[in-house]
Amino acid sequence: AGLSDISISQDIPIEGEITIPVRSRIRESDSSTLNESVRNTIMRDLKAVGKKFMHVLYPRKSNTLLRDWDLWGPLILCVTLALMLQRGSVDGEKDGGPQFAEVFVIVWFGAVTITLNSKLLGGNISFFQSLCVLGYCILPLTVAMLVCRLVLLAEPGPVNFMVRLFVVIVMFVWSIVASTAFLADSQPPNRKALAVYPVFLFYFVISWMILTFTPQ
Amino acid sequence: MAAADGLAFHEFEEATNLLAETPDAATTSKSDQLTPQGHVVVAVGSGGSYGVEEEVEEEGDKTALLQEEKPQPGFWTFSYYQSFFDVDTSQVLDRIKGSLLPRPGYNFVRHHLRNRPDLYETRHIHLPWEHWARDLDCNLLAGPFWICATLAFVLAVTGNLTLVLAQRRDPSVHYSPQFHKVTVAGITIYCYAWLVPLALWGFLRWRKGVRERMGPYTFLETVCIYGYSLFIFIPTVVLWLIPVPWLQWLFGALALALSAAGLVFTLWPVVREDTRLVAAVLLSAVVVLHALLAMGCKLYFFQPLPPEHVVPPSKATALPPNILLTPTMSRSMATS
């Protein structure tokens, strides 16, 4: 007797409230990141950066670098490298190593140019993902710079140079392998070499700057 | 079967019939869709025949009629620039090989607009450089850009290496990374590779009124030509590490000859119809500029020094051969 009496043509007023559970959950998490302590925020970002460093040091086929890209890591690495590479301001020598700004410009404009190149060649990787990968893969070369500075504290000589050369070459190869593991898959196979060669040139230039570093 | 074959042949004949009816029709080929405005239009008809062989003209017209029209994206869109990079590794390598070995008697510009290899190969005996010559269009902007970048860095790096080699033999030479040379090299090479083609293109366009047969190259094609002609200098610069002066000059002359020959052979068909004076002046100006670049690079980055002087720290050195023959005891890579 209940439902059979209802005819379709009548207007049936419907009232009520609709609550979407997802929205309230997001609202909760928004306020929680806003209210959490600064230490938590920084530690979360540092952990993300550290996780990506591990991915670079042990390159596997994983998407972590690409999925949650961030540019903190590249910034930290670039600033560290530029600080270590800059020539001292005391000496008046015209031709020395690169200045801080020159290293910075080379790293960032080089990365942007390579990204534009791979995008123009039709790669299916986004702009910032590519910048993220290229920046993070400078990590082996930064480690090489640290090692070189330590080695340069010892006495100069051909052994000194050979050790530095070996370290820089190993780290250079490591950088190339790590970055191509992430970047090469995004290109069609007939253009892989065209997209990988600029990466090779980029890391070669950075390696050259590290190898020719002479403390004043 | 027979009906399908009949249809296919019928379609083909129709195209030629259309063309026979309207011999004055101006047709465009596929490359025009991808290149910026101002590109050459193949004009079939009175006095405007593009090539000497009739079959070559027919192919170009059939090419135009058998393809669909594509609207060209505006220059402010990303896909416009993407069309310039629509290239495979093998094509770039082919083009580089072609630039290393320019072929004197062969006029590849005749086949400038043809990029339908299936139509083309059935008619002509295949010469090895036709692949490169055939699609000399602007798809290859990626090549010249990275060739210039490589050349700039190789110049700076090998210039620094000569200083290293000099210091190993003469410890009074003070080694320094000389990073400012990278900046100088980069600016020089890029200015040369973009401003000189700009001037050349402007000049050719100005003279366009004199010539009706064939339009000049577009700006980006001129840039491509210059970019690929600079490739020969990369191995030459590496070979300049050998500190034997006459060998360095020999390598330099060889690279200059090859590179300038490539440029001249590319430009010759465009300039040929002009007056002899203008053609000669233009070609010699191109060669002279190229020679100036080569000599400038050699002298700035690989400066030889007289051995008696006390070396000021800002110069790179290459010692004369007689000192090289005596091995020295000092091998220190002093990092003073």
Coordinates of C-alpha atoms in Angstrom, one line a residue:
Chain A
A1 CA 0.0 0.0 0.0
G2 CA 2.9 2.3 0.5
L3 CA 5.0 2.5 -2.6
S4 CA 2.4 1.4 -5.1
D5 CA 0.4 4.5 -4.4
I6 CA 3.1 6.9 -5.6
S7 CA 2.8 7.9 -9.2
I8 CA 5.7 9.0 -11.3
S9 CA 4.2 12.1 -12.6
Q10 CA 3.9 13.8 -9.2
D11 CA 6.5 16.1 -7.9
I12 CA 8.1 14.6 -4.9
P13 CA 9.9 17.1 -2.8
I14 CA 13.3 15.9 -1.6
E15 CA 15.0 17.5 1.2
G16 CA 18.0 16.6 3.3
E17 CA 21.7 17.2 3.7
I18 CA 24.5 15.6 1.7
T19 CA 27.8 15.4 3.4
I20 CA 30.8 14.3 1.3
P21 CA 33.2 12.6 3.7
V22 CA 36.3 13.3 1.5
R23 CA 35.9 17.1 1.8
S24 CA 35.9 17.0 5.5
R25 CA 39.0 14.8 5.5
I26 CA 40.9 17.3 3.4
R27 CA 39.8 20.1 5.6
E28 CA 41.2 18.3 8.6
S29 CA 44.6 17.6 7.0
D30 CA 44.9 21.2 5.7
S31 CA 44.5 22.6 9.2
S32 CA 46.8 20.0 10.6
T33 CA 49.7 21.0 8.3
L34 CA 49.1 24.6 9.1
N35 CA 49.1 24.0 12.8
E36 CA 51.9 21.6 13.0
S37 CA 55.2 22.7 14.3
V38 CA 57.9 24.1 11.9
R39 CA 60.1 21.2 12.9
N40 CA 57.6 18.7 11.5
T41 CA 57.3 20.5 8.2
I42 CA 61.1 20.8 7.7
M43 CA 61.7 17.2 8.7
R44 CA 59.0 16.0 6.3
D45 CA 60.6 17.9 3.4
L46 CA 64.1 16.8 4.5
K47 CA 63.0 13.2 4.6
A48 CA 61.6 13.5 1.1
V49 CA 64.9 15.0 -0.1
G50 CA 66.9 12.3 1.6
K51 CA 64.7 9.6 0.1
K52 CA 65.4 11.0 -3.3
F53 CA 69.1 11.2 -2.6
M54 CA 69.0 7.4 -1.9
H55 CA 67.2 6.9 -5.2
V56 CA 69.9 8.7 -7.0
L57 CA 72.7 6.9 -5.2
Y58 CA 71.2 3.5 -6.0
P59 CA 69.4 4.1 -9.3
R60 CA 66.6 1.7 -9.8
K61 CA 63.7 1.8 -12.1
S62 CA 61.4 3.6 -9.8
N63 CA 59.1 6.6 -10.2
T64 CA 59.7 8.3 -7.0
L65 CA 61.9 11.0 -8.4
L66 CA 59.3 11.7 -11.1
R67 CA 56.1 11.4 -9.1
D68 CA 56.8 13.7 -6.2
W69 CA 59.3 16.0 -7.7
D70 CA 60.7 18.9 -5.7
L71 CA 63.4 21.4 -6.3
W72 CA 64.8 21.7 -2.8
G73 CA 67.4 19.0 -3.4
P74 CA 68.7 20.5 -6.6
L75 CA 68.9 23.9 -4.9
I76 CA 70.8 22.5 -1.9
L77 CA 73.2 20.7 -4.2
C78 CA 73.7 23.6 -6.6
V79 CA 74.5 26.0 -3.7
T80 CA 76.9 23.6 -2.1
L81 CA 78.7 23.0 -5.4
A82 CA 78.9 26.7 -6.2
L83 CA 80.2 27.6 -2.8
M84 CA 82.9 25.0 -3.0
L85 CA 83.8 25.8 -6.6
Q86 CA 84.1 29.6 -6.4
R87 CA 87.5 31.1 -6.4
G88 CA 88.6 33.2 -3.5
S89 CA 87.8 36.8 -3.7
V90 CA 91.2 37.8 -2.2
D91 CA 93.3 37.2 -5.2
G92 CA 93.2 39.6 -8.1
E93 CA 93.8 37.0 -10.8
K94 CA 91.7 37.5 -13.8
D95 CA 91.5 34.0 -14.9
G96 CA 90.7 31.5 -12.2
G97 CA 87.9 29.2 -11.5
P98 CA 84.2 30.1 -11.9
Q99 CA 82.5 32.5 -9.7
F100 CA 79.5 31.5 -7.6
A101 CA 77.1 33.1 -10.1
E102 CA 78.7 31.4 -13.0
V103 CA 78.3 27.9 -11.5
F104 CA 74.7 28.7 -10.6
V105 CA 73.9 30.0 -14.0
I106 CA 75.5 27.0 -15.7
V107 CA 73.7 24.5 -13.6
W108 CA 70.3 26.0 -13.8
F109 CA 70.3 27.3 -17.4
G110 CA 71.9 24.1 -18.5
A111 CA 69.2 22.1 -16.8
V112 CA 66.5 24.3 -18.3
T113 CA 68.0 24.0 -21.8
I114 CA 68.2 20.2 -21.6
T115 CA 64.6 20.1 -20.4
L116 CA 63.4 22.3 -23.3
N117 CA 65.4 20.2 -25.7
S118 CA 63.9 16.9 -24.5
K119 CA 60.4 18.4 -24.5
L120 CA 60.8 19.8 -28.0
L121 CA 61.9 16.4 -29.1
G122 CA 58.6 15.1 -27.9
G123 CA 59.4 13.6 -24.5
N124 CA 56.5 12.8 -22.2
I125 CA 58.1 14.1 -19.1
S126 CA 57.0 17.4 -17.5
F127 CA 59.2 20.5 -17.2
F128 CA 59.7 20.4 -13.5
Q129 CA 60.1 16.6 -13.3
S130 CA 63.0 16.9 -15.7
L131 CA 64.6 19.7 -13.8
C132 CA 64.2 17.7 -10.6
V133 CA 65.9 14.6 -12.1
L134 CA 68.8 16.6 -13.5
G135 CA 69.3 18.5 -10.3
Y136 CA 69.3 15.5 -8.1
C137 CA 71.7 13.6 -10.3
I138 CA 74.3 16.3 -9.5
L139 CA 74.6 14.5 -6.1
P140 CA 77.5 12.2 -7.2
L141 CA 79.4 15.1 -8.5
T142 CA 78.9 17.1 -5.3
V143 CA 80.3 14.1 -3.4
A144 CA 83.2 14.1 -5.9
M145 CA 83.8 17.7 -5.1
L146 CA 84.0 17.1 -1.4
V147 CA 86.4 14.2 -1.9
C148 CA 88.6 16.4 -4.2
R149 CA 88.8 19.1 -1.6
L150 CA 89.8 16.6 1.0
V151 CA 92.4 15.1 -1.3
L152 CA 93.8 18.6 -2.2
L153 CA 94.6 19.1 1.5
A154 CA 97.3 16.4 1.0
E155 CA 100.5 17.2 -0.8
P156 CA 100.2 18.0 -4.5
G157 CA 101.7 15.6 -7.1
P158 CA 100.7 13.2 -9.9
V159 CA 99.2 10.7 -7.4
N160 CA 97.0 13.5 -6.1
F161 CA 95.8 14.3 -9.6
M162 CA 95.3 10.6 -10.5
V163 CA 93.1 10.1 -7.4
R164 CA 91.0 13.1 -8.2
L165 CA 90.7 12.1 -11.8
F166 CA 89.6 8.7 -10.9
V167 CA 87.0 9.9 -8.4
V168 CA 85.6 12.5 -10.8
I169 CA 85.3 10.0 -13.7
V170 CA 83.5 7.4 -11.5
M171 CA 81.1 10.0 -10.2
F172 CA 80.5 11.4 -13.7
V173 CA 79.6 8.0 -15.0
W174 CA 77.3 7.5 -12.0
S175 CA 75.5 10.8 -12.7
I176 CA 75.0 9.9 -16.3
V177 CA 73.7 6.4 -15.4
A178 CA 71.4 7.8 -12.8
S179 CA 69.9 10.5 -15.0
T180 CA 69.5 8.3 -18.1
A181 CA 67.7 5.7 -15.9
F182 CA 65.0 8.3 -15.3
L183 CA 65.1 10.4 -18.5
A184 CA 65.8 8.0 -21.3
D185 CA 62.5 6.2 -21.0
S186 CA 60.5 9.3 -21.7
Q187 CA 61.8 9.5 -25.3
P188 CA 60.9 7.4 -28.3
P189 CA 63.8 5.1 -29.2
N190 CA 64.9 6.8 -32.4
R191 CA 65.6 10.0 -30.5
K192 CA 67.2 8.7 -27.3
A193 CA 70.7 9.7 -28.3
L194 CA 69.6 13.2 -29.2
A195 CA 68.0 13.6 -25.8
V196 CA 70.9 12.0 -23.8
Y197 CA 73.8 13.7 -25.4
P198 CA 73.0 17.1 -23.9
V199 CA 72.9 15.5 -20.5
F200 CA 76.3 14.0 -21.1
L201 CA 77.6 17.5 -22.1
F202 CA 76.1 19.1 -19.0
Y203 CA 77.7 16.7 -16.5
F204 CA 80.9 16.8 -18.5
V205 CA 81.2 20.5 -18.0
I206 CA 80.4 20.2 -14.3
S207 CA 83.0 17.4 -14.0
W208 CA 85.6 19.6 -15.8
M209 CA 84.9 22.5 -13.4
I210 CA 85.4 20.1 -10.4
L211 CA 88.6 18.5 -11.8
T212 CA 90.3 21.8 -12.6
F213 CA 89.5 23.3 -9.2
T214 CA 92.7 24.6 -7.7
P215 CA 92.6 26.2 -4.3
Q216 CA 94.4 29.5 -4.2
Chain B
M1 CA 42.3 -7.1 -56.8
A2 CA 41.8 -5.7 -60.2
A3 CA 39.2 -3.2 -59.1
A4 CA 41.3 -1.9 -56.3
D5 CA 44.3 -1.6 -58.5
G6 CA 42.2 0.2 -61.0
L7 CA 41.1 2.7 -58.4
A8 CA 44.6 3.3 -57.2
F9 CA 45.9 3.9 -60.7
H10 CA 43.0 6.0 -61.5
E11 CA 43.7 8.3 -58.6
F12 CA 47.3 8.7 -59.6
E13 CA 46.4 9.5 -63.1
E14 CA 43.9 12.0 -62.0
A15 CA 46.6 14.0 -60.2
T16 CA 48.7 14.2 -63.3
N17 CA 45.7 15.1 -65.4
L18 CA 44.9 17.9 -63.0
L19 CA 48.5 19.1 -63.3
A20 CA 48.5 18.9 -67.0
E21 CA 45.4 21.0 -67.2
T22 CA 46.7 23.7 -65.0
P23 CA 50.4 24.0 -65.7
D24 CA 50.6 27.4 -64.1
A25 CA 49.4 26.3 -60.7
A26 CA 51.7 27.1 -57.9
T27 CA 52.0 24.2 -55.6
T28 CA 53.5 23.8 -52.2
S29 CA 55.2 20.9 -50.7
K30 CA 55.0 19.4 -47.3
S31 CA 58.0 21.2 -45.9
D32 CA 56.2 24.5 -46.4
Q33 CA 53.8 23.5 -43.8
L34 CA 56.5 23.1 -41.2
T35 CA 58.7 26.1 -42.0
P36 CA 58.0 29.7 -41.2
Q37 CA 56.5 32.1 -43.7
G38 CA 58.7 33.3 -46.5
H39 CA 59.7 29.8 -47.5
V40 CA 60.2 28.9 -51.1
V41 CA 57.1 28.0 -53.1
V42 CA 57.5 25.7 -56.0
A43 CA 56.2 27.5 -59.0
V44 CA 55.5 25.3 -61.9
G45 CA 55.0 27.2 -65.1
S46 CA 56.5 29.8 -67.4
G47 CA 60.1 30.6 -66.5
G48 CA 59.7 29.4 -63.0
S49 CA 60.6 25.8 -63.4
Y50 CA 62.5 24.7 -60.4
G51 CA 64.7 22.0 -61.7
V52 CA 66.1 21.0 -65.0
E53 CA 64.4 17.6 -65.1
E54 CA 60.8 17.5 -65.7
E55 CA 60.4 14.5 -63.6
V56 CA 61.6 16.3 -60.5
E57 CA 58.9 18.9 -61.0
E58 CA 56.2 16.4 -61.4
E59 CA 57.2 14.7 -58.2
G60 CA 56.9 17.9 -56.3
D61 CA 53.5 18.6 -57.6
K62 CA 52.3 15.2 -57.0
T63 CA 53.6 15.5 -53.5
A64 CA 51.5 18.5 -52.9
L65 CA 48.4 17.1 -54.4
L66 CA 48.5 13.8 -52.6
Q67 CA 48.8 15.1 -49.1
E68 CA 46.3 16.8 -46.9
E69 CA 46.6 20.4 -45.8
K70 CA 47.7 21.2 -42.3
P71 CA 47.2 24.6 -40.7
Q72 CA 50.5 26.0 -39.5
P73 CA 50.5 26.8 -35.7
G74 CA 51.3 30.3 -34.7
F75 CA 54.8 31.2 -33.6
W76 CA 53.7 31.8 -30.1
T77 CA 52.7 28.2 -29.5
F78 CA 55.0 25.5 -28.3
S79 CA 54.0 23.1 -31.0
Y80 CA 55.4 25.6 -33.6
Y81 CA 58.9 25.2 -32.1
Q82 CA 58.3 21.5 -31.7
S83 CA 58.1 21.1 -35.4
F84 CA 61.7 22.2 -35.7
F85 CA 62.8 19.4 -33.5
D86 CA 60.9 16.7 -35.3
V87 CA 63.9 14.7 -36.1
D88 CA 65.6 11.3 -35.4
T89 CA 69.1 10.6 -34.3
S90 CA 69.9 8.9 -37.6
Q91 CA 68.9 12.0 -39.6
V92 CA 71.1 14.2 -37.5
L93 CA 74.0 11.8 -37.9
D94 CA 73.4 11.7 -41.7
R95 CA 73.5 15.4 -41.9
I96 CA 76.7 15.6 -39.9
K97 CA 78.4 13.0 -42.1
G98 CA 77.2 15.0 -45.1
S99 CA 78.7 18.2 -43.8
L100 CA 82.1 16.4 -43.2
L101 CA 82.3 15.4 -46.9
P102 CA 80.9 18.1 -49.2
R103 CA 80.4 16.9 -52.7
P104 CA 81.6 19.4 -55.3
G105 CA 79.7 18.6 -58.5
Y106 CA 76.5 17.7 -57.0
N107 CA 73.8 20.3 -56.6
F108 CA 71.6 19.1 -53.8
V109 CA 69.6 22.2 -53.5
R110 CA 67.7 21.2 -56.6
H111 CA 66.0 18.6 -54.4
H112 CA 65.6 21.1 -51.6
L113 CA 61.9 20.8 -51.1
R114 CA 61.5 17.1 -51.8
N115 CA 60.9 15.1 -48.7
R116 CA 58.9 12.2 -50.1
P117 CA 61.6 9.5 -50.4
D118 CA 59.3 6.9 -51.9
L119 CA 58.4 8.9 -54.9
Y120 CA 62.0 10.1 -55.3
E121 CA 63.9 6.9 -55.1
T122 CA 62.2 5.3 -58.0
R123 CA 63.4 7.9 -60.4
H124 CA 67.0 8.7 -59.6
I125 CA 70.2 6.9 -59.1
H126 CA 70.8 7.2 -55.4
L127 CA 73.9 9.2 -54.5
P128 CA 75.0 8.9 -50.9
W129 CA 74.5 12.5 -50.0
E130 CA 71.1 12.8 -51.4
H131 CA 69.5 11.9 -48.1
W132 CA 71.1 14.9 -46.4
A133 CA 70.6 17.2 -49.3
R134 CA 67.1 16.1 -49.9
D135 CA 65.6 17.3 -46.7
L136 CA 67.6 20.3 -45.9
D137 CA 64.7 21.8 -44.1
C138 CA 64.5 23.4 -40.7
N139 CA 63.7 20.3 -38.8
L140 CA 67.2 20.1 -37.5
L141 CA 67.6 23.1 -35.3
A142 CA 68.5 20.8 -32.5
G143 CA 71.7 19.8 -34.3
P144 CA 73.3 23.2 -34.8
F145 CA 72.4 24.4 -31.3
W146 CA 74.2 21.5 -29.6
I147 CA 77.1 21.6 -32.1
C148 CA 77.7 25.2 -31.1
A149 CA 77.5 24.4 -27.4
T150 CA 79.9 21.4 -27.8
L151 CA 82.3 23.5 -29.9
A152 CA 82.3 26.3 -27.3
F153 CA 83.1 23.9 -24.4
V154 CA 85.6 21.9 -26.4
L155 CA 87.4 25.1 -27.3
A156 CA 87.6 26.2 -23.6
V157 CA 88.6 22.7 -22.3
T158 CA 91.3 22.0 -24.9
G159 CA 92.6 25.5 -24.5
N160 CA 93.0 24.8 -20.8
L161 CA 94.6 21.4 -21.6
T162 CA 97.3 23.0 -23.6
L163 CA 98.2 25.1 -20.5
V164 CA 98.3 21.9 -18.5
L165 CA 100.6 20.2 -21.1
A166 CA 102.8 23.3 -21.2
Q167 CA 103.1 23.3 -17.4
R168 CA 104.2 19.7 -17.3
R169 CA 107.2 20.6 -19.4
D170 CA 107.9 24.0 -18.0
P171 CA 107.0 24.3 -14.3
S172 CA 107.3 28.1 -14.3
V173 CA 104.1 28.3 -16.2
H174 CA 101.3 29.0 -13.8
Y175 CA 98.2 26.9 -14.3
S176 CA 94.8 28.4 -13.8
P177 CA 91.4 27.1 -14.8
Q178 CA 90.8 30.1 -17.0
F179 CA 87.0 29.9 -16.7
H180 CA 86.4 33.2 -18.4
K181 CA 87.4 31.5 -21.7
V182 CA 84.3 29.5 -21.5
T183 CA 82.2 32.6 -21.5
V184 CA 84.2 34.1 -24.4
A185 CA 84.0 30.9 -26.4
G186 CA 80.3 30.6 -25.9
I187 CA 79.5 34.1 -26.9
T188 CA 81.7 34.1 -29.9
I189 CA 80.4 30.8 -31.3
Y190 CA 76.8 31.6 -30.8
C191 CA 77.1 35.1 -32.2
Y192 CA 78.8 33.7 -35.2
A193 CA 76.3 31.0 -35.7
W194 CA 73.3 33.3 -35.5
L195 CA 74.4 36.8 -36.6
V196 CA 76.3 35.8 -39.7
P197 CA 73.4 33.7 -41.1
L198 CA 71.1 36.6 -40.2
A199 CA 73.3 39.0 -42.3
L200 CA 73.5 36.4 -45.1
W201 CA 69.8 35.8 -45.1
G202 CA 69.1 39.5 -45.1
F203 CA 71.4 40.1 -48.0
L204 CA 70.0 37.2 -50.0
R205 CA 66.5 38.5 -49.5
W206 CA 67.5 41.9 -50.6
R207 CA 68.9 40.5 -53.8
K208 CA 65.8 38.3 -54.2
G209 CA 64.3 40.8 -56.7
V210 CA 67.2 40.1 -59.1
R211 CA 66.4 36.4 -59.2
E212 CA 63.1 34.9 -60.2
R213 CA 64.1 31.3 -60.4
M214 CA 64.4 30.3 -56.9
G215 CA 63.8 32.0 -53.6
P216 CA 66.5 32.3 -51.0
Y217 CA 66.8 30.1 -47.9
T218 CA 64.8 30.9 -44.9
F219 CA 66.6 32.3 -41.9
L220 CA 66.5 29.0 -40.0
E221 CA 67.8 27.1 -42.9
T222 CA 70.8 29.4 -43.1
V223 CA 71.4 28.8 -39.4
C224 CA 71.2 25.1 -40.0
I225 CA 73.8 25.3 -42.8
Y226 CA 76.2 27.3 -40.6
G227 CA 75.6 25.1 -37.6
Y228 CA 76.4 21.9 -39.5
S229 CA 79.4 23.5 -41.1
L230 CA 80.9 24.2 -37.7
F231 CA 80.9 20.5 -36.8
I232 CA 84.2 19.8 -38.5
F233 CA 85.9 22.2 -36.1
I234 CA 85.2 20.0 -33.1
P235 CA 87.6 17.2 -34.0
T236 CA 90.0 19.8 -35.3
V237 CA 90.1 21.6 -32.0
V238 CA 90.8 18.3 -30.2
L239 CA 93.6 17.6 -32.6
W240 CA 95.1 21.0 -31.9
L241 CA 96.2 19.6 -28.6
I242 CA 99.2 18.2 -30.4
P243 CA 101.8 20.9 -29.7
V244 CA 103.4 20.9 -33.1
P245 CA 102.7 24.2 -34.8
W246 CA 102.9 23.3 -38.4
L247 CA 100.6 20.4 -37.8
Q248 CA 98.1 22.7 -36.0
W249 CA 98.1 25.0 -39.0
L250 CA 97.7 22.1 -41.3
F251 CA 94.7 20.7 -39.4
G252 CA 93.2 24.2 -39.3
A253 CA 93.6 24.7 -43.0
L254 CA 92.0 21.3 -43.7
A255 CA 89.0 22.0 -41.5
L256 CA 88.6 25.4 -42.9
A257 CA 88.7 24.0 -46.5
L258 CA 86.1 21.4 -45.8
S259 CA 83.8 23.7 -43.9
A260 CA 84.0 26.6 -46.3
A261 CA 83.6 24.2 -49.3
G262 CA 80.4 22.9 -47.7
L263 CA 79.1 26.4 -47.2
V264 CA 80.0 27.5 -50.8
F265 CA 78.4 24.4 -52.4
T266 CA 75.3 25.0 -50.4
L267 CA 75.1 28.7 -51.3
W268 CA 76.2 28.4 -54.9
P269 CA 72.8 27.5 -56.5
V270 CA 71.2 30.5 -54.8
V271 CA 73.9 32.9 -55.8
R272 CA 74.5 31.5 -59.2
E273 CA 71.7 33.5 -60.9
D274 CA 72.9 36.8 -59.6
T275 CA 75.6 38.9 -61.3
R276 CA 79.0 37.4 -61.2
L277 CA 80.4 40.3 -59.1
V278 CA 77.9 39.9 -56.4
A279 CA 78.2 36.2 -56.3
A280 CA 82.0 36.3 -56.1
V281 CA 81.9 39.0 -53.4
L282 CA 79.3 37.1 -51.3
L283 CA 81.0 33.8 -51.5
S284 CA 84.4 35.2 -50.7
A285 CA 83.0 37.1 -47.8
V286 CA 81.5 33.9 -46.4
V287 CA 84.8 32.1 -46.7
V288 CA 86.8 35.0 -45.2
L289 CA 84.5 35.2 -42.2
H290 CA 84.9 31.5 -41.7
A291 CA 88.6 31.8 -41.9
L292 CA 88.6 34.7 -39.4
L293 CA 86.7 32.6 -37.0
A294 CA 89.1 29.6 -37.3
M295 CA 92.2 31.8 -36.9
G296 CA 90.7 33.8 -34.1
C297 CA 89.9 30.6 -32.1
K298 CA 93.4 29.2 -32.8
L299 CA 95.2 32.3 -31.7
Y300 CA 93.1 33.1 -28.7
F301 CA 92.7 29.7 -27.2
F302 CA 96.0 28.1 -28.2
Q303 CA 98.5 30.9 -27.9
P304 CA 102.0 29.8 -28.6
L305 CA 104.6 31.6 -26.5
P306 CA 108.3 32.3 -27.1
P307 CA 110.2 30.0 -24.6
E308 CA 112.6 32.6 -23.3
H309 CA 110.0 34.9 -21.7
V310 CA 108.8 34.6 -18.2
V311 CA 105.3 33.5 -18.7
P312 CA 102.6 35.9 -17.4
P313 CA 99.8 33.8 -15.8
S314 CA 97.1 34.8 -18.2
K315 CA 98.4 33.1 -21.3
A316 CA 98.2 29.5 -22.5
T317 CA 101.4 28.1 -24.0
A318 CA 102.4 25.6 -26.6
L319 CA 106.2 25.0 -26.7
P320 CA 108.1 24.7 -30.0
P321 CA 109.1 21.2 -31.1
N322 CA 112.8 21.2 -30.1
I323 CA 111.9 21.6 -26.4
L324 CA 109.4 18.8 -26.6
L325 CA 112.0 16.4 -27.7
T326 CA 114.0 16.7 -24.5
P327 CA 112.1 14.9 -21.7
T328 CA 112.0 16.9 -18.5
M329 CA 112.2 15.6 -15.0
S330 CA 109.6 17.8 -13.4
R331 CA 106.2 16.4 -13.6
S332 CA 104.4 18.2 -10.9
M333 CA 100.9 19.4 -11.4
A334 CA 101.6 22.2 -9.1
T335 CA 98.5 23.6 -7.5
S336 CA 100.1 26.7 -6.3

